[in-house]
Amino acid sequence: PGTVPADRDVPYPIGPACAHCLTLVLDAAGHEVSPGAEGLLYVAGPSVFAGYWNRPAENARAFIERDGRRWYNTGDLVRWTPGEGFIYL
């Protein structure tokens, strides 16, 4: 369990975000990428926790403020494609 078959040569799709979540895919400069381009996955919404308790350094690394929302950096490098959703890279 948890292993990728040796003959698999393409990344696994992880699908779309949950209906109650918002997502962004940003490049290293913090710009939103076009569909099909690689970037880091950020999530916002009611299911995203408020932050790390009493750990400001971790919060600074894990969250950004954008468009009046607090976004969590999942640390996942992804590509979004119509039909498959997010592809985990």
mmCIF file of C-alpha atoms in Angstrom:
data_model
loop_
_atom_site.group_PDB
_atom_site.id
_atom_site.type_symbol
_atom_site.label_atom_id
_atom_site.label_comp_id
_atom_site.label_asym_id
_atom_site.label_seq_id
_atom_site.Cartn_x
_atom_site.Cartn_y
_atom_site.Cartn_z
ATOM 1 C CA PRO A 1 0.000 0.000 0.000
ATOM 2 C CA GLY A 2 1.109 3.540 -0.731
ATOM 3 C CA THR A 3 3.526 2.613 -3.494
ATOM 4 C CA VAL A 4 3.369 3.695 -7.122
ATOM 5 C CA PRO A 5 3.493 0.840 -9.634
ATOM 6 C CA ALA A 6 6.864 0.628 -11.377
ATOM 7 C CA ASP A 7 5.230 0.797 -14.817
ATOM 8 C CA ARG A 8 3.335 4.048 -14.111
ATOM 9 C CA ASP A 9 4.954 6.936 -16.004
ATOM 10 C CA VAL A 10 2.434 9.759 -15.515
ATOM 11 C CA PRO A 11 1.379 11.600 -12.348
ATOM 12 C CA TYR A 12 -1.850 10.669 -10.636
ATOM 13 C CA PRO A 13 -4.820 13.027 -10.886
ATOM 14 C CA ILE A 14 -6.129 14.107 -7.486
ATOM 15 C CA GLY A 15 -9.311 15.584 -8.957
ATOM 16 C CA PRO A 16 -11.087 18.855 -8.291
ATOM 17 C CA ALA A 17 -11.320 20.704 -4.993
ATOM 18 C CA CYS A 18 -14.230 20.066 -2.650
ATOM 19 C CA ALA A 19 -17.277 22.206 -3.424
ATOM 20 C CA HIS A 20 -16.856 24.223 -0.207
ATOM 21 C CA CYS A 21 -13.185 25.079 -0.880
ATOM 22 C CA LEU A 22 -11.537 27.678 -3.075
ATOM 23 C CA THR A 23 -8.215 26.951 -4.740
ATOM 24 C CA LEU A 24 -5.367 28.868 -6.326
ATOM 25 C CA VAL A 25 -2.317 27.606 -8.165
ATOM 26 C CA LEU A 26 0.537 30.097 -7.866
ATOM 27 C CA ASP A 27 4.040 30.237 -9.309
ATOM 28 C CA ALA A 28 7.119 30.991 -7.205
ATOM 29 C CA ALA A 29 6.535 34.742 -7.600
ATOM 30 C CA GLY A 30 2.965 34.441 -6.276
ATOM 31 C CA HIS A 31 1.234 34.871 -9.634
ATOM 32 C CA GLU A 32 -1.719 32.731 -10.616
ATOM 33 C CA VAL A 33 -0.764 30.247 -13.346
ATOM 34 C CA SER A 34 -2.737 29.347 -16.458
ATOM 35 C CA PRO A 35 -4.496 25.979 -16.744
ATOM 36 C CA GLY A 36 -1.904 23.323 -17.569
ATOM 37 C CA ALA A 37 0.965 25.218 -15.905
ATOM 38 C CA GLU A 38 2.709 24.002 -12.744
ATOM 39 C CA GLY A 39 2.454 25.770 -9.414
ATOM 40 C CA LEU A 40 1.840 25.422 -5.694
ATOM 41 C CA LEU A 41 -1.685 24.603 -4.567
ATOM 42 C CA TYR A 42 -3.336 26.991 -2.098
ATOM 43 C CA VAL A 43 -6.717 26.344 -0.458
ATOM 44 C CA ALA A 44 -9.180 28.649 1.312
ATOM 45 C CA GLY A 45 -12.582 28.068 2.830
ATOM 46 C CA PRO A 46 -14.389 26.910 5.953
ATOM 47 C CA SER A 47 -12.530 23.595 6.165
ATOM 48 C CA VAL A 48 -9.099 25.271 6.363
ATOM 49 C CA PHE A 49 -7.865 25.535 9.931
ATOM 50 C CA ALA A 50 -7.182 28.923 11.483
ATOM 51 C CA GLY A 51 -3.458 28.338 11.900
ATOM 52 C CA TYR A 52 -0.812 26.704 14.014
ATOM 53 C CA TRP A 53 -1.412 27.368 17.697
ATOM 54 C CA ASN A 54 1.150 29.801 19.077
ATOM 55 C CA ARG A 55 3.585 29.183 16.186
ATOM 56 C CA PRO A 56 3.956 32.431 14.218
ATOM 57 C CA ALA A 57 6.897 31.249 12.097
ATOM 58 C CA GLU A 58 4.948 28.235 10.820
ATOM 59 C CA ASN A 59 1.901 30.407 10.149
ATOM 60 C CA ALA A 60 4.005 32.854 8.138
ATOM 61 C CA ARG A 61 5.268 29.994 5.944
ATOM 62 C CA ALA A 62 1.924 28.204 5.564
ATOM 63 C CA PHE A 63 -0.519 31.069 4.946
ATOM 64 C CA ILE A 64 -0.842 34.052 2.659
ATOM 65 C CA GLU A 65 -3.427 36.831 2.541
ATOM 66 C CA ARG A 66 -4.856 37.474 -0.908
ATOM 67 C CA ASP A 67 -8.059 39.090 -2.130
ATOM 68 C CA GLY A 68 -9.311 39.441 1.436
ATOM 69 C CA ARG A 69 -8.933 35.715 2.145
ATOM 70 C CA ARG A 70 -6.468 33.622 4.060
ATOM 71 C CA TRP A 71 -4.965 30.892 1.846
ATOM 72 C CA TYR A 72 -3.176 27.766 3.053
ATOM 73 C CA ASN A 73 -0.115 26.608 1.116
ATOM 74 C CA THR A 74 -0.533 22.834 0.846
ATOM 75 C CA GLY A 75 3.063 22.461 -0.334
ATOM 76 C CA ASP A 76 1.778 20.368 -3.252
ATOM 77 C CA LEU A 77 3.148 21.037 -6.718
ATOM 78 C CA VAL A 78 0.207 20.588 -9.104
ATOM 79 C CA ARG A 79 -1.107 21.291 -12.552
ATOM 80 C CA TRP A 80 -4.818 21.947 -13.167
ATOM 81 C CA THR A 81 -6.385 20.555 -16.310
ATOM 82 C CA PRO A 82 -10.026 20.617 -17.387
ATOM 83 C CA GLY A 83 -11.599 17.199 -17.059
ATOM 84 C CA GLU A 84 -9.054 15.769 -14.612
ATOM 85 C CA GLY A 85 -8.812 18.562 -12.074
ATOM 86 C CA PHE A 86 -5.524 18.763 -10.220
ATOM 87 C CA ILE A 87 -2.606 16.565 -11.221
ATOM 88 C CA TYR A 88 -0.176 15.971 -8.357
ATOM 89 C CA LEU A 89 3.395 16.460 -9.548
#
